[in-house]
């Protein structure tokens, strides 16, 4: 079934932008690459394009596989494909790795053409606004004037919201899932702990660890463990692991409980794959995003020029981006008399629910997207 | 006002136990010290003693000051003193530093008389049960057969519950505040992250850092930051810091938001004061505590021999030890037809609320304790 509905074998592509991009920080990237994938076919009028914005540790590899043997399809493969809720028979779907990322787009580990060495610490701090601006350049490059929809969960939802603010004429529908109009102090605090773990790791070397042929593994491990706790609900962790012992109690600091084994496994895996400089930049982008700031904290005012239609979805057990935060977005949209549909999905998985093939959740997406005109 | 009601200048005392203590792990401590303080006067019948059990980073210094200039009274000074809810005109109150601690009782930093070096990694893993057993020896030492009450918040509440189970004939009232019958998987996961931060700090040296004249500062900092997030509610952090910037945005990884400044300050302070080996042992004691384990997870069965009267208090915004967890204790007590009063206090401060002089909370304690017969 999943094979039949798969977008099949996919390949990533690179768009090179030989033009300076001025970032929100004031820094300028003289040139940059964006790596992306596409699924489905762009129609003649170029009106059926859907942009997927990824979250903290996401990538451009959203659907499909790189080879028949590939056991790890794209991260939203359960959602995207022929006949799936985001139907590639209808839509032309684009996944892109964000600037500052570590999966092919220009980022801290990329070679700085000026020095012929990795950017490292010198790679600028990028923001949600910068990502959206660079994604707009990718749309230009692909000849797409207007997206039928921009879709994102979590930090991806923030990009979607920013799309509706920055480019109202270029986005028809905004699907904002498990997201928020900004981070709470608690969320920012978790980010700070993760960053401090990375930055104080002796092998971080101020961000220039590439030159030392090491990575700040210890810090990345802690950051990832912490992430996993906040992505899952207390109940979901309880259901998955509870207080189950791995073996008999040893009265030690080695793995005693199954949950510890899970966290350490996830931590080790992540620390071997993800770039620490990217991680600290992604969390900073989360911290900084707050479109209401320029409007004295008034989100409704921040959304005054928005014209897109919205679908906002939250999950009951998501304590990182709680339903309450989604309702703030909905309220601000309604203040502007914008068309918005809102669903609060009963789900046990916490923040991670937005990645899961929950039947109710997918039915909502399928129904909404089936009515999107292309 | 607080000066008038203060227990005044206090001094710590040491009880030396020249007898072996067999721990739950099977390890034996051949001899040990417990450091403690007392407030008020033990009556002739020795029936007015109240034991205070401390939480993760607590100490025996519960009330009063060490000198007139001392700016930091004991950690529960707002509760304990003449005329205060736990009235030292009526009760003889005892604070004790737990075994494995770092404030005077025998712990990992203590000198092992066999090697003449700090115990370090060789100090055993101690449990809530071990603490209660050692506290019972302290009661013997002080000539106290029965406590009018044992009182504790958080991990201290677990000790209080264990007192009621292990020594039913020696405890008349159990005051279990902001506690739980065991940790949830999520709580244990936070503990594991804190421990991993400490243990993977290169300056931990497997727990024998004393010999290297260093401390695993980085790990302790991360552990403490994480602790602070879980002690406060999201709302309390929002009210205290919100998204307030320290200065203008610098697009950097230095302190940008006030909350970051607070976390780093608390982290630095703690890392200079607290012993890492104690921290990892305290969190392990939290993980292991689960009196229902021996009864196939049936807490009611675990409490079958309990005879104490209970006051159980929880706080609405406490997500570390939520009201739901306190209600599990209440239910198990009621299953055994034990007298229990339960209060769910509306408070914004999260888990930390148990340390705050909330009017409603203190009124409940005052009312309950005024009826305790001595």
XYZ file of C-alpha atoms in Angstrom:
748
model
C 0.000 0.000 0.000
C 2.657 2.496 1.024
C 4.759 1.405 -1.950
C 1.862 1.981 -4.330
C 1.264 5.463 -2.927
C 4.923 6.398 -2.792
C 6.401 9.170 -4.873
C 9.047 6.544 -5.610
C 12.740 7.136 -6.157
C 13.679 10.779 -5.800
C 16.849 12.811 -6.241
C 17.891 16.060 -4.689
C 18.708 19.107 -6.788
C 20.748 22.211 -6.141
C 19.834 25.797 -6.943
C 22.790 28.144 -6.927
C 22.095 31.795 -6.223
C 24.872 34.027 -7.361
C 23.373 37.094 -5.760
C 23.824 38.642 -2.327
C 21.188 37.937 0.328
C 20.938 40.511 3.098
C 19.911 38.828 6.321
C 17.833 40.251 9.144
C 20.998 40.548 11.234
C 22.453 42.875 8.633
C 24.975 40.273 7.517
C 25.167 39.554 3.800
C 25.632 36.172 2.167
C 27.281 37.019 -1.181
C 26.072 33.783 -2.785
C 24.425 30.586 -1.609
C 23.036 27.202 -2.577
C 19.660 25.768 -1.689
C 19.198 22.048 -1.965
C 15.697 20.843 -2.720
C 13.520 17.993 -3.958
C 10.266 17.994 -5.894
C 7.441 15.458 -6.154
C 4.648 15.507 -8.708
C 4.522 17.716 -11.791
C 4.302 21.475 -12.056
C 1.250 22.271 -14.167
C 1.398 24.521 -17.204
C 0.022 27.529 -15.315
C 2.409 26.841 -12.419
C -0.442 27.140 -9.957
C -0.180 23.761 -8.233
C 3.036 24.193 -6.257
C 3.136 23.427 -2.547
C 6.145 24.354 -0.427
C 7.004 22.243 2.612
C 8.928 24.096 5.333
C 10.927 21.908 7.671
C 11.343 22.013 11.425
C 14.463 22.118 13.594
C 16.172 18.947 12.459
C 14.262 18.438 9.214
C 15.577 18.368 5.674
C 14.560 18.817 2.049
C 14.029 15.059 1.830
C 10.330 15.097 2.590
C 9.041 12.106 0.607
C 10.215 9.115 -1.406
C 13.406 7.109 -1.281
C 16.869 7.506 -2.762
C 17.055 3.874 -3.910
C 14.830 0.792 -3.894
C 16.808 -0.498 -0.900
C 16.547 2.774 1.038
C 14.841 2.009 4.337
C 14.344 5.636 5.370
C 11.832 7.481 3.223
C 11.445 11.258 3.528
C 10.270 12.574 6.885
C 6.705 13.331 5.762
C 6.359 10.389 3.400
C 3.167 9.269 5.153
C 1.512 12.530 4.052
C 2.841 13.092 0.542
C 2.388 10.910 -2.527
C -0.090 9.896 -5.193
C -3.462 9.477 -3.476
C -2.093 10.590 -0.107
C -3.561 13.580 1.771
C -1.080 15.884 0.049
C -1.694 14.290 -3.331
C 1.165 14.472 -5.815
C -1.277 13.622 -8.626
C -2.631 17.117 -8.043
C 0.174 19.095 -6.477
C 3.802 19.809 -7.289
C 5.466 19.531 -3.899
C 8.805 21.113 -3.003
C 11.011 20.296 -0.032
C 13.954 22.596 0.666
C 16.789 22.517 3.181
C 16.980 25.834 4.976
C 19.946 28.169 4.834
C 22.308 27.416 7.685
C 21.310 23.767 7.496
C 23.565 20.750 7.333
C 22.016 18.754 4.512
C 23.329 20.489 1.430
C 22.138 24.092 1.528
C 24.804 26.637 2.400
C 25.510 26.432 6.097
C 28.222 26.626 8.742
C 29.963 23.485 7.466
C 30.034 24.787 3.867
C 33.268 26.079 2.418
C 33.505 29.856 2.545
C 34.810 30.752 -0.940
C 36.700 33.725 0.495
C 38.791 31.643 2.942
C 38.479 28.220 1.310
C 37.662 26.878 4.789
C 34.346 25.997 6.462
C 32.394 29.055 7.592
C 32.168 27.696 11.153
C 31.555 30.419 13.696
C 31.560 33.063 10.968
C 28.355 31.736 9.419
C 25.677 34.313 10.245
C 22.678 33.802 12.479
C 19.718 33.154 10.192
C 16.073 33.868 10.962
C 12.685 32.603 9.871
C 12.378 35.780 7.799
C 15.686 35.011 6.045
C 14.557 31.481 5.268
C 11.301 32.690 3.768
C 13.140 35.283 1.670
C 15.518 32.619 0.371
C 12.601 30.267 -0.320
C 10.988 33.066 -2.358
C 14.164 33.216 -4.443
C 13.899 29.453 -4.946
C 10.305 29.940 -6.106
C 11.522 32.561 -8.619
C 14.204 30.131 -9.776
C 11.544 27.449 -10.343
C 9.269 29.929 -12.128
C 6.632 29.755 -9.453
C 4.905 33.025 -8.756
C 2.269 31.844 -6.324
C 2.135 28.782 -4.077
C -1.162 26.953 -3.916
C -0.110 26.278 -0.336
C 2.780 26.569 2.043
C 2.775 23.835 4.685
C 4.806 23.455 7.838
C 4.791 21.937 11.297
C 6.482 23.403 14.374
C 9.290 25.739 13.213
C 7.976 24.964 9.710
C 4.642 26.430 10.745
C 6.405 29.636 11.733
C 7.876 29.847 8.239
C 4.412 29.277 6.799
C 3.021 32.104 8.922
C 5.915 34.338 7.857
C 5.188 33.505 4.202
C 1.647 34.805 4.641
C 3.003 38.012 6.174
C 5.968 38.708 3.886
C 4.542 37.527 0.568
C 0.749 37.764 0.830
C 0.365 37.798 -2.970
C 2.429 34.634 -3.396
C 0.579 32.243 -1.065
C -3.037 31.108 -1.431
C -3.239 28.725 1.516
C -1.201 28.511 4.700
C -1.217 25.235 6.644
C 0.214 25.927 10.085
C 0.548 22.747 12.137
C 1.638 22.273 15.767
C 3.114 25.732 15.759
C 2.971 29.055 17.596
C 3.262 32.775 16.865
C 6.419 32.801 19.006
C 8.150 30.691 21.638
C 7.189 30.813 25.298
C 9.872 31.580 27.868
C 9.931 27.894 28.755
C 10.560 26.853 25.165
C 13.322 29.422 24.875
C 14.795 28.135 28.118
C 15.006 24.591 26.739
C 16.741 25.991 23.652
C 19.214 27.839 25.848
C 20.078 24.670 27.761
C 20.664 22.808 24.494
C 22.868 25.611 23.164
C 24.817 25.899 26.389
C 25.449 22.156 26.316
C 26.893 22.510 22.805
C 28.776 25.767 23.261
C 30.441 24.719 26.540
C 31.517 21.381 25.083
C 35.327 21.658 24.940
C 35.197 20.246 21.426
C 33.009 23.083 20.163
C 36.070 25.316 19.821
C 33.944 28.431 19.548
C 32.172 26.954 16.532
C 35.357 26.234 14.566
C 35.570 22.560 15.452
C 35.878 21.521 11.788
C 39.496 22.704 11.820
C 40.163 20.492 14.836
C 38.631 17.428 13.216
C 36.234 16.911 16.108
C 32.561 17.556 16.760
C 30.963 18.628 20.051
C 29.378 15.216 20.467
C 28.634 15.556 24.172
C 26.731 18.770 23.695
C 24.785 17.462 20.721
C 23.824 14.360 22.686
C 22.398 16.437 25.528
C 20.590 18.738 23.101
C 18.990 15.812 21.335
C 17.923 14.031 24.516
C 16.297 17.203 25.710
C 14.617 17.639 22.339
C 13.169 14.147 22.486
C 11.653 14.789 25.899
C 9.922 17.937 24.676
C 8.692 16.312 21.459
C 6.919 13.544 23.353
C 4.159 13.980 25.881
C 4.578 12.719 29.436
C 1.770 10.250 28.690
C 3.396 9.076 25.457
C 6.694 8.452 27.259
C 4.730 6.663 29.943
C 2.944 4.481 27.410
C 6.126 3.773 25.445
C 8.542 3.131 28.332
C 6.869 3.742 31.653
C 9.260 2.756 34.411
C 10.307 -0.443 32.643
C 13.748 -1.657 33.627
C 16.211 -2.791 30.990
C 17.328 -5.595 33.290
C 17.433 -6.012 37.067
C 18.391 -2.906 39.053
C 22.157 -2.523 39.235
C 22.261 0.606 41.433
C 24.482 2.356 38.957
C 24.547 5.247 36.534
C 24.561 2.958 33.512
C 21.330 2.300 31.668
C 18.798 1.021 34.190
C 15.498 1.950 32.545
C 14.423 1.342 28.949
C 13.739 5.034 28.502
C 17.403 5.777 29.210
C 18.455 3.293 26.587
C 16.146 4.978 24.062
C 17.416 8.476 24.870
C 21.058 7.435 24.640
C 20.483 5.665 21.349
C 18.737 8.691 19.842
C 21.434 10.969 21.219
C 24.305 8.946 19.792
C 22.618 8.678 16.410
C 21.955 12.409 16.193
C 25.420 13.409 17.387
C 26.910 11.411 14.538
C 24.733 13.064 11.907
C 23.791 16.620 12.740
C 25.930 19.726 12.678
C 26.193 21.549 16.008
C 26.500 24.985 14.390
C 23.280 24.328 12.509
C 21.548 23.219 15.701
C 22.360 26.355 17.631
C 21.273 28.521 14.688
C 17.966 26.681 14.248
C 17.144 27.162 17.934
C 18.057 30.858 17.696
C 15.727 31.239 14.711
C 12.975 29.735 16.863
C 13.779 32.130 19.718
C 13.784 35.245 17.555
C 10.610 34.588 15.578
C 7.886 36.894 16.798
C 6.073 38.812 14.057
C 4.119 40.766 16.679
C 7.286 42.435 18.002
C 7.179 45.218 15.448
C 3.541 45.836 16.376
C 3.951 46.261 20.131
C 3.103 42.609 20.676
C -0.149 42.848 18.708
C -0.291 39.719 16.542
C -3.521 40.835 14.885
C -1.788 43.995 13.676
C 1.145 41.893 12.445
C -1.244 39.890 10.254
C -3.062 42.916 8.798
C -1.700 42.459 5.259
C -2.237 38.699 5.173
C -4.600 37.428 2.472
C -4.030 33.663 2.537
C -6.654 31.199 3.687
C -5.524 29.231 6.741
C -5.748 25.765 8.146
C -4.393 25.682 11.690
C -3.981 22.332 13.453
C -2.876 21.610 17.002
C -2.593 18.441 19.078
C -4.037 18.042 22.567
C -0.930 16.475 24.118
C 1.568 18.899 22.554
C 3.077 20.798 25.491
C 5.865 22.355 23.414
C 3.460 24.132 21.036
C 0.202 23.779 22.888
C -3.263 24.202 21.331
C -3.519 27.486 23.240
C -0.697 28.890 21.087
C -2.426 27.809 17.860
C -5.597 29.495 19.061
C -3.660 32.752 19.374
C -2.920 32.525 15.659
C -6.549 31.696 14.907
C -7.764 34.646 16.988
C -5.415 37.070 15.231
C -6.546 35.782 11.829
C -10.214 36.160 12.805
C -9.495 39.680 14.066
C -8.536 40.383 10.467
C -11.638 38.627 9.127
C -9.470 36.089 7.332
C -10.842 32.670 6.430
C -9.431 30.129 8.862
C -10.250 26.563 9.752
C -8.939 25.236 13.041
C -8.696 21.670 14.281
C -7.517 20.516 17.681
C -6.666 16.877 17.182
C -6.886 14.487 20.115
C -3.532 12.756 19.980
C -1.282 11.128 22.551
C 2.063 11.677 20.876
C 2.794 15.227 21.974
C 4.554 17.575 19.570
C 5.673 14.646 17.430
C 2.027 14.034 16.522
C 2.398 16.322 13.514
C 4.703 13.733 11.923
C 2.440 10.773 12.633
C -0.146 9.238 10.266
C -2.990 9.837 12.727
C -6.222 9.002 10.903
C -8.226 12.010 12.093
C -5.334 14.397 11.435
C -4.708 13.079 7.935
C -8.429 13.152 7.143
C -8.478 16.863 7.997
C -5.505 17.550 5.748
C -6.948 15.444 2.937
C -10.283 17.186 3.123
C -8.766 20.670 3.231
C -6.259 20.056 0.444
C -8.871 18.411 -1.796
C -10.682 21.766 -1.855
C -7.583 23.826 -2.656
C -7.989 25.046 -6.244
C -5.023 24.829 -8.559
C 7.934 40.548 61.349
C 10.040 37.742 59.926
C 12.785 38.613 62.443
C 10.298 38.363 65.311
C 9.106 34.958 64.126
C 12.543 33.643 63.330
C 14.068 30.712 65.138
C 17.078 33.033 65.365
C 20.721 32.039 65.207
C 21.174 28.327 64.720
C 24.130 25.949 64.591
C 24.518 22.618 62.914
C 25.373 19.493 64.850
C 26.919 16.195 63.873
C 25.791 12.723 64.846
C 28.413 10.070 64.297
C 27.232 6.527 63.779
C 29.905 3.989 64.405
C 27.815 1.122 63.131
C 27.462 -0.421 59.686
C 24.479 0.587 57.564
C 23.449 -1.908 54.930
C 22.046 -0.087 51.926
C 19.329 -1.258 49.549
C 21.999 -1.866 46.915
C 23.667 -4.368 49.231
C 26.615 -2.057 49.833
C 27.556 -1.414 53.443
C 28.684 1.888 54.927
C 30.798 0.828 57.931
C 30.257 4.162 59.696
C 28.779 7.531 58.801
C 27.968 11.038 59.992
C 24.648 12.821 59.719
C 24.647 16.567 60.056
C 21.495 18.130 61.421
C 19.902 21.190 63.004
C 17.074 21.504 65.503
C 14.650 24.322 66.259
C 12.387 24.585 69.301
C 12.575 22.352 72.371
C 11.993 18.637 72.700
C 9.319 18.131 75.346
C 9.783 15.843 78.340
C 7.788 13.032 76.755
C 9.667 13.486 73.469
C 6.391 13.509 71.570
C 6.689 16.848 69.757
C 9.432 16.104 67.251
C 8.920 16.894 63.570
C 11.367 15.673 60.953
C 11.884 17.718 57.786
C 13.066 15.700 54.780
C 14.820 17.710 52.102
C 14.533 17.585 48.332
C 17.169 17.170 45.628
C 19.396 20.137 46.399
C 18.166 20.814 49.933
C 20.122 20.675 53.165
C 19.727 20.302 56.922
C 19.671 24.111 57.199
C 15.902 24.473 57.128
C 15.322 27.564 59.294
C 17.164 30.395 61.029
C 20.481 32.046 60.288
C 24.092 31.266 61.127
C 24.876 34.850 62.176
C 23.026 38.150 62.545
C 24.541 39.269 59.226
C 23.567 36.056 57.397
C 21.375 37.041 54.443
C 20.306 33.489 53.568
C 18.067 31.891 56.156
C 17.231 28.183 55.976
C 15.320 27.030 52.902
C 11.957 26.647 54.659
C 12.373 29.588 57.032
C 9.055 31.064 55.886
C 7.290 27.983 57.284
C 9.156 27.239 60.491
C 9.528 29.429 63.581
C 7.697 30.680 66.649
C 4.143 31.463 65.571
C 4.736 30.265 62.017
C 2.627 27.464 60.474
C 5.130 24.883 61.738
C 5.324 26.494 65.164
C 8.559 25.979 67.081
C 6.775 27.056 70.275
C 4.966 23.749 69.981
C 7.218 21.489 67.934
C 10.823 20.383 68.078
C 11.870 20.513 64.437
C 14.789 18.587 62.954
C 16.492 19.203 59.639
C 18.991 16.603 58.416
C 21.309 16.410 55.443
C 20.815 13.114 53.662
C 23.486 10.463 53.277
C 25.346 11.015 50.035
C 24.797 14.747 50.382
C 27.373 17.495 50.106
C 26.571 19.616 53.139
C 28.237 17.709 55.944
C 26.662 14.265 56.083
C 28.825 11.459 54.772
C 28.872 11.630 51.005
C 31.015 11.160 47.915
C 33.283 14.090 48.824
C 33.874 12.745 52.349
C 37.149 11.116 53.185
C 36.972 7.329 53.053
C 38.769 6.248 56.234
C 40.047 3.129 54.496
C 41.858 4.997 51.707
C 42.215 8.417 53.334
C 40.943 9.881 50.059
C 37.484 11.114 49.030
C 35.048 8.291 48.286
C 34.309 9.718 44.838
C 32.966 7.099 42.461
C 33.195 4.440 45.170
C 30.472 6.066 47.266
C 27.438 3.823 46.959
C 24.149 4.669 45.312
C 21.745 5.605 48.111
C 17.975 5.301 48.016
C 14.984 6.902 49.700
C 14.723 3.759 51.821
C 18.357 4.141 52.931
C 17.771 7.759 53.877
C 14.746 6.888 55.966
C 16.641 4.091 57.707
C 19.503 6.466 58.522
C 17.029 9.115 59.715
C 15.517 6.493 62.048
C 18.990 5.973 63.506
C 19.229 9.733 64.020
C 15.872 9.625 65.824
C 17.246 6.862 68.092
C 20.337 8.976 68.720
C 18.137 11.918 69.743
C 15.981 9.665 71.921
C 12.925 10.168 69.767
C 10.776 7.092 69.442
C 7.871 8.585 67.511
C 7.642 11.667 65.319
C 4.595 13.854 65.755
C 5.030 14.446 62.046
C 7.394 13.873 59.172
C 7.199 16.617 56.550
C 8.658 16.816 53.070
C 8.170 18.359 49.652
C 9.090 16.758 46.330
C 11.800 14.127 46.995
C 11.239 15.004 50.674
C 7.625 13.912 50.263
C 8.826 10.552 49.001
C 10.888 10.130 52.175
C 7.828 11.055 54.212
C 5.774 8.420 52.408
C 8.558 5.877 52.945
C 8.611 6.734 56.674
C 4.934 5.843 56.886
C 5.628 2.522 55.174
C 8.871 1.486 56.879
C 8.206 2.769 60.402
C 4.426 2.940 60.842
C 4.757 2.903 64.633
C 7.198 5.829 64.644
C 5.215 8.444 62.663
C 1.858 9.946 63.695
C 1.376 12.356 60.792
C 2.807 12.384 57.286
C 2.781 15.675 55.365
C 3.486 14.865 51.717
C 3.777 18.012 49.618
C 4.220 18.417 45.850
C 5.301 14.815 45.616
C 4.455 11.547 43.871
C 4.478 7.811 44.561
C 7.179 7.477 41.877
C 8.609 9.420 38.951
C 6.982 9.437 35.547
C 9.048 8.414 32.530
C 9.337 12.091 31.609
C 10.732 13.019 35.018
C 13.204 10.164 34.825
C 14.191 11.319 31.353
C 15.020 14.804 32.630
C 17.133 13.195 35.363
C 18.945 11.116 32.782
C 19.787 14.190 30.697
C 21.153 15.948 33.779
C 23.238 12.924 34.716
C 24.530 12.450 31.192
C 25.576 16.105 31.104
C 27.584 15.563 34.293
C 28.980 12.130 33.519
C 30.123 13.035 29.999
C 31.805 16.222 31.196
C 35.523 15.522 30.645
C 36.199 16.916 34.113
C 33.988 14.317 35.776
C 36.811 11.758 35.561
C 34.443 8.882 36.245
C 33.416 10.518 39.525
C 36.958 10.859 40.874
C 37.400 14.516 39.937
C 38.485 15.468 43.469
C 41.877 13.905 42.797
C 42.203 16.084 39.687
C 41.353 19.275 41.530
C 38.526 20.060 39.104
C 34.760 19.819 39.143
C 32.477 18.954 36.217
C 31.216 22.537 36.075
C 29.776 22.319 32.578
C 27.664 19.310 33.406
C 26.443 20.772 36.687
C 25.475 23.990 34.898
C 23.343 22.109 32.379
C 21.766 19.983 35.121
C 20.839 23.055 37.136
C 19.410 24.978 34.175
C 17.269 22.002 33.335
C 16.201 21.730 36.957
C 15.127 25.346 37.044
C 12.951 24.893 33.966
C 11.154 21.945 35.518
C 10.717 23.661 38.904
C 8.917 26.617 37.341
C 5.702 26.512 35.367
C 5.600 27.774 31.794
C 3.258 30.519 33.018
C 5.565 31.472 35.881
C 8.514 31.760 33.508
C 6.306 33.778 31.192
C 5.259 36.122 33.987
C 8.795 36.449 35.321
C 10.693 36.864 32.047
C 8.388 36.479 29.082
C 10.338 37.237 25.926
C 12.022 40.281 27.421
C 15.341 41.111 25.827
C 18.359 41.944 27.954
C 19.336 44.630 25.438
C 18.802 45.069 21.694
C 19.017 41.901 19.610
C 22.625 41.116 18.753
C 21.980 38.025 16.618
C 24.433 36.029 18.643
C 24.640 33.122 21.056
C 25.449 35.371 23.998
C 22.693 36.338 26.398
C 19.892 37.906 24.378
C 16.863 37.324 26.599
C 16.536 38.011 30.322
C 15.556 34.402 30.939
C 18.928 33.288 29.563
C 20.718 35.612 31.934
C 18.737 34.174 34.860
C 19.455 30.562 33.858
C 23.175 31.190 33.400
C 23.404 32.988 36.734
C 21.652 30.153 38.568
C 23.787 27.595 36.741
C 27.076 29.290 37.606
C 26.077 29.702 41.229
C 25.073 26.063 41.601
C 28.125 24.707 39.798
C 30.317 26.510 42.316
C 28.492 25.071 45.313
C 27.042 21.640 44.713
C 28.800 18.329 44.387
C 28.259 16.517 41.100
C 28.487 13.051 42.660
C 25.745 14.021 45.089
C 23.597 15.363 42.263
C 23.691 12.165 40.251
C 22.939 10.108 43.377
C 19.981 12.283 44.377
C 18.459 11.923 40.913
C 18.992 8.166 41.024
C 17.217 7.994 44.390
C 14.305 9.802 42.752
C 14.305 7.359 39.826
C 14.379 4.241 41.969
C 11.717 5.209 44.494
C 8.575 3.220 43.815
C 7.097 1.492 46.860
C 4.509 -0.224 44.664
C 7.174 -2.220 42.793
C 7.236 -5.015 45.344
C 3.451 -5.226 45.115
C 3.113 -5.634 41.359
C 2.574 -1.913 40.939
C -0.264 -1.826 43.465
C 0.326 1.268 45.597
C -2.650 0.486 47.821
C -1.064 -2.832 48.721
C 2.250 -1.089 49.397
C 0.530 1.140 51.957
C -1.321 -1.670 53.744
C 0.694 -1.417 56.975
C 0.608 2.379 57.125
C -1.073 3.858 60.207
C -0.113 7.561 59.992
C -2.621 10.292 59.319
C -1.870 12.158 56.093
C -1.973 15.659 54.721
C -1.280 15.622 50.981
C -0.853 18.923 49.156
C -0.340 19.571 45.447
C -0.112 22.715 43.338
C -2.129 23.316 40.179
C 0.807 24.552 38.050
C 3.261 21.853 39.161
C 4.002 19.831 36.030
C 6.939 17.979 37.583
C 4.837 16.429 40.344
C 1.350 17.161 39.120
C -1.792 17.080 41.293
C -2.739 13.871 39.488
C 0.249 12.141 41.109
C -0.726 13.363 44.582
C -4.223 12.044 44.005
C -2.735 8.606 43.352
C -1.319 8.705 46.882
C -4.656 9.905 48.279
C -6.514 7.136 46.485
C -4.162 4.455 47.794
C -4.513 5.810 51.346
C -8.305 5.829 51.051
C -8.220 2.280 49.710
C -6.709 1.423 53.088
C -9.310 3.486 54.951
C -6.589 5.757 56.293
C -7.395 9.313 57.390
C -6.180 11.704 54.722
C -6.765 15.350 53.976
C -5.940 16.570 50.488
C -5.547 20.095 49.191
C -4.905 21.155 45.618
C -3.574 24.681 45.933
C -4.069 27.110 43.062
C -0.580 28.478 42.565
C 1.320 29.884 39.615
C 4.852 28.960 40.640
C 4.984 25.376 39.467
C 6.874 22.816 41.523
C 8.684 25.602 43.406
C 5.343 26.590 44.961
C 6.010 24.222 47.865
C 8.822 26.524 48.991
C 6.810 29.737 48.679
C 4.883 31.494 51.458
C 1.577 31.252 49.585
C -1.152 32.409 51.955
C -3.636 29.630 51.173
C -0.961 26.944 51.321
C 0.440 28.147 54.639
C -3.063 28.465 56.098
C -3.664 24.791 55.302
C -0.410 23.759 56.967
C -1.086 25.992 59.976
C -4.579 24.608 60.420
C -3.481 20.989 60.064
C -0.446 21.294 62.334
C -2.414 23.184 65.006
C -4.538 20.051 65.435
C -1.598 17.656 65.667
C -1.448 16.458 69.265
C 1.903 16.311 71.021
